[in-house]
Amino acid sequence: MNGLMMQKKLLISSLIVHADRHHGDTEIVSRRVEGDIHRYTFRDCHRRARQMANALTSLGVKPSDRIGTLAWNGYRHLELYYGVSGMGAILHTINPRLHEDQVAYIANHAEDQYIFFDLTFLPLIKAVAERCKTVKAFIAMTDYVHMPKDAGIDNLLCYEELIQQSSSDYSWPVLDEDAASTLCYTSGTTGNPKGVLYSHRSSMLHTYAAALPDALNCSARDVILPVVPMFHVNAWGLPYIACMVGAKLVFPGPALDGRSLYELLDAEQVTLSAGVPTVWQSLLSHVEETGQSFSSMRRTIIGGAACTPAMLCKFQETYGVAVLHAWGMTELSPMGTICTMKARHLKMSLEERHAVQSKQGRVVFGVDIKIVGQDGMELPWDGATSGDLLVRGPSVVCDYFRNEGESPLQFDGEGQAWFPTGDVATIDADGFMQITDRSKDVIKSGGEWIGSIDLENIAMAHPAVSQAACIAAKHAKWDERPLLIVVTKRQADLTREELLAFYEGKIAKWWTPDDVVFIDEIPLGATGKILKNQLRERYGDFLMQPAERRRVA
Ligand code: AMP
């Protein structure tokens, strides 16, 4: 027997309809590529998203066509989030920090019909345009006045002209909620990027769950500034969440340096922000150097890479900004776990609470996790045993887009499908998960695992260290030993011996890195993560050289 309730599909268009109807005058503020600050409301955004849907229809876009974007966080990108997915086409956000060959590969693999781009990315468009075989036109996300002259690109269209020419008279179609809405390629460090194809239903369920109080705790009283890019897993879902709850949105555009971010956070009275640790590092340095403080920011979501205890402590204890440590993946839409306290944690000492908060946290509703050993058997939730982390849920990938290979899923003894994350983690008795490593980054010394994240966290707590990465370096006796690679803070004076002495008493002695390499810059990937494979290529043999020759090298 079916329930006797209204049938209403879970569709992304319902978010902007709701935001318009119930929070119509709530603001969306964007720093534009053109340099100025733009302001309008959810009502305006909805009107222009409908105009865009009409424009796309006139351009011949059909349901399920892929529409690429190479764009910063801004209001026009938001209009495409709703205009493209809402009309039944698939928004394909491309990461502009990828190498041009990968961008061309992705656009061809996705068979993008049109690509929208911010002017910043004109050189990239020029470099790939001829290679993008399925693209009918490139659309510059600007007005007529700022259109590039003599760009040398066939079929170059102007975003604002398309909007101007199109009526706002448009009714969002009632789509199948399982229809694809959005496509995002993972920026793996090896092999070609793989496409994760979200559906309206998976995105909506993710939005409901991620907004909950024990997740990101978003409300109509919030002002949200997503630093995390809209080209990286939908800015962790914040553009959808803001519409669902009616929160004001602030978009930083291309200006992601500490000073520009601080200006916007302060001027717009932002209460919640989100980004990877490397971005927060530059914001914290700016605030420290200028002696400023945060006038309105109450919470910051830190994810994409481990938040160090040092950063957590600085945000919370020095600046009064609560840290929400989160873990996720492109394959998870992306939220997997978020570290919010249970009632019993509130009674803990500050130090104990910080230790809990350094974990990646407990699952958001809909996600289930487990850790398994090499035999695939589930391991205990004791907070100490680490194993391969598996996940499942309605917002978890079941196959990659046009994947010609094997299914990425793994089946357990009961025939249940799980997605192997490639992360290694512990889970404690309260269900708090802690990532100890990526499986390919684990350091195996004499057959025992050493977690590189722990070693990096300790190095990052040293006042002279700006960035640290720990890799497995080949070792004649132990197969692999930890090698620490460090960038020091400006004008800081730090020796190898001082840094290694800093580990004393903090970990088992045999975990202490064998050596330290000081470098000027740590290589970062397209989503701000440390490229450990590059470091391994460069320094993997470092410990095989005699100690006296290492310093010379
Ligand atoms: P991506 O799909 O590019 O978002 O990358 C997902 C990967 O980033 C995960 O599998 C983790 O290895 C890593 N990651 C994400 N969040 C965290 C976190 N809070 N701590 C440690 N690693 C993280």
PDB file of C-alpha atoms and ligand atoms in Angstrom, residues 185-188 232-233 236 277 302-307 325-332 334 337 358-360 421-423 435 437-438 453 527 529, ligand 1:
ATOM      1  CA  TYR A 185      35.707  15.102 -12.281  1.00  0.00           C
ATOM      2  CA  THR A 186      38.003  13.944  -9.507  1.00  0.00           C
ATOM      3  CA  SER A 187      41.457  15.390  -9.744  1.00  0.00           C
ATOM      4  CA  GLY A 188      43.347  12.226  -8.904  1.00  0.00           C
ATOM      5  CA  HIS A 232      35.266  21.579  -6.633  1.00  0.00           C
ATOM      6  CA  VAL A 233      32.323  19.356  -5.627  1.00  0.00           C
ATOM      7  CA  TRP A 236      30.772  21.390  -0.698  1.00  0.00           C
ATOM      8  CA  PRO A 277      43.674  24.381   5.247  1.00  0.00           C
ATOM      9  CA  ILE A 302      37.912  23.102   7.314  1.00  0.00           C
ATOM     10  CA  GLY A 303      38.231  20.073   5.072  1.00  0.00           C
ATOM     11  CA  GLY A 304      39.740  18.673   1.921  1.00  0.00           C
ATOM     12  CA  ALA A 305      42.899  17.917   3.897  1.00  0.00           C
ATOM     13  CA  ALA A 306      43.514  17.410   7.606  1.00  0.00           C
ATOM     14  CA  CYS A 307      43.106  20.462   9.823  1.00  0.00           C
ATOM     15  CA  HIS A 325      36.523  19.760  10.783  1.00  0.00           C
ATOM     16  CA  ALA A 326      34.959  17.878   7.871  1.00  0.00           C
ATOM     17  CA  TRP A 327      35.952  15.004   5.644  1.00  0.00           C
ATOM     18  CA  GLY A 328      34.552  14.175   2.246  1.00  0.00           C
ATOM     19  CA  MET A 329      35.298  13.333  -1.354  1.00  0.00           C
ATOM     20  CA  THR A 330      34.090  14.235  -4.824  1.00  0.00           C
ATOM     21  CA  GLU A 331      32.581  10.730  -4.865  1.00  0.00           C
ATOM     22  CA  LEU A 332      30.453  11.589  -1.785  1.00  0.00           C
ATOM     23  CA  PRO A 334      31.145  15.519  -0.839  1.00  0.00           C
ATOM     24  CA  THR A 337      31.814  13.191   8.250  1.00  0.00           C
ATOM     25  CA  SER A 358      41.209  16.945  15.379  1.00  0.00           C
ATOM     26  CA  LYS A 359      39.342  13.868  14.189  1.00  0.00           C
ATOM     27  CA  GLN A 360      37.363  14.120  10.972  1.00  0.00           C
ATOM     28  CA  THR A 421      37.687   5.649  -0.299  1.00  0.00           C
ATOM     29  CA  GLY A 422      41.435   5.021  -0.536  1.00  0.00           C
ATOM     30  CA  ASP A 423      41.764   6.584   2.915  1.00  0.00           C
ATOM     31  CA  ILE A 435      42.022   9.746   8.826  1.00  0.00           C
ATOM     32  CA  ASP A 437      46.589   8.525   5.758  1.00  0.00           C
ATOM     33  CA  ARG A 438      45.743   8.025   2.121  1.00  0.00           C
ATOM     34  CA  ILE A 453      49.217  12.990   9.140  1.00  0.00           C
ATOM     35  CA  THR A 527      42.317  21.423  -5.260  1.00  0.00           C
ATOM     36  CA  LYS A 529      46.210  19.363  -1.657  1.00  0.00           C
TER      37      LYS A 529
HETATM   38  P1  AMP B   1      38.537  15.297  -3.305  1.00  0.00           P
HETATM   39  O1  AMP B   1      37.720  14.266  -3.970  1.00  0.00           O
HETATM   40  O2  AMP B   1      39.452  16.030  -4.230  1.00  0.00           O
HETATM   41  O3  AMP B   1      37.703  16.201  -2.478  1.00  0.00           O
HETATM   42  O4  AMP B   1      39.538  14.555  -2.306  1.00  0.00           O
HETATM   43  C1  AMP B   1      39.063  13.674  -1.327  1.00  0.00           C
HETATM   44  C2  AMP B   1      40.207  13.255  -0.425  1.00  0.00           C
HETATM   45  O5  AMP B   1      40.702  14.378   0.299  1.00  0.00           O
HETATM   46  C3  AMP B   1      39.800  12.275   0.633  1.00  0.00           C
HETATM   47  O6  AMP B   1      39.745  10.951   0.154  1.00  0.00           O
HETATM   48  C4  AMP B   1      40.900  12.476   1.677  1.00  0.00           C
HETATM   49  O7  AMP B   1      42.075  11.765   1.333  1.00  0.00           O
HETATM   50  C5  AMP B   1      41.181  13.949   1.579  1.00  0.00           C
HETATM   51  N1  AMP B   1      40.468  14.668   2.642  1.00  0.00           N
HETATM   52  C6  AMP B   1      39.301  15.328   2.551  1.00  0.00           C
HETATM   53  N2  AMP B   1      38.983  15.897   3.734  1.00  0.00           N
HETATM   54  C7  AMP B   1      39.967  15.563   4.610  1.00  0.00           C
HETATM   55  C8  AMP B   1      40.213  15.824   5.997  1.00  0.00           C
HETATM   56  N3  AMP B   1      39.419  16.583   6.737  1.00  0.00           N
HETATM   57  N4  AMP B   1      41.325  15.277   6.538  1.00  0.00           N
HETATM   58  C9  AMP B   1      42.180  14.534   5.813  1.00  0.00           C
HETATM   59  N5  AMP B   1      42.005  14.264   4.508  1.00  0.00           N
HETATM   60  C10 AMP B   1      40.916  14.766   3.913  1.00  0.00           C
END
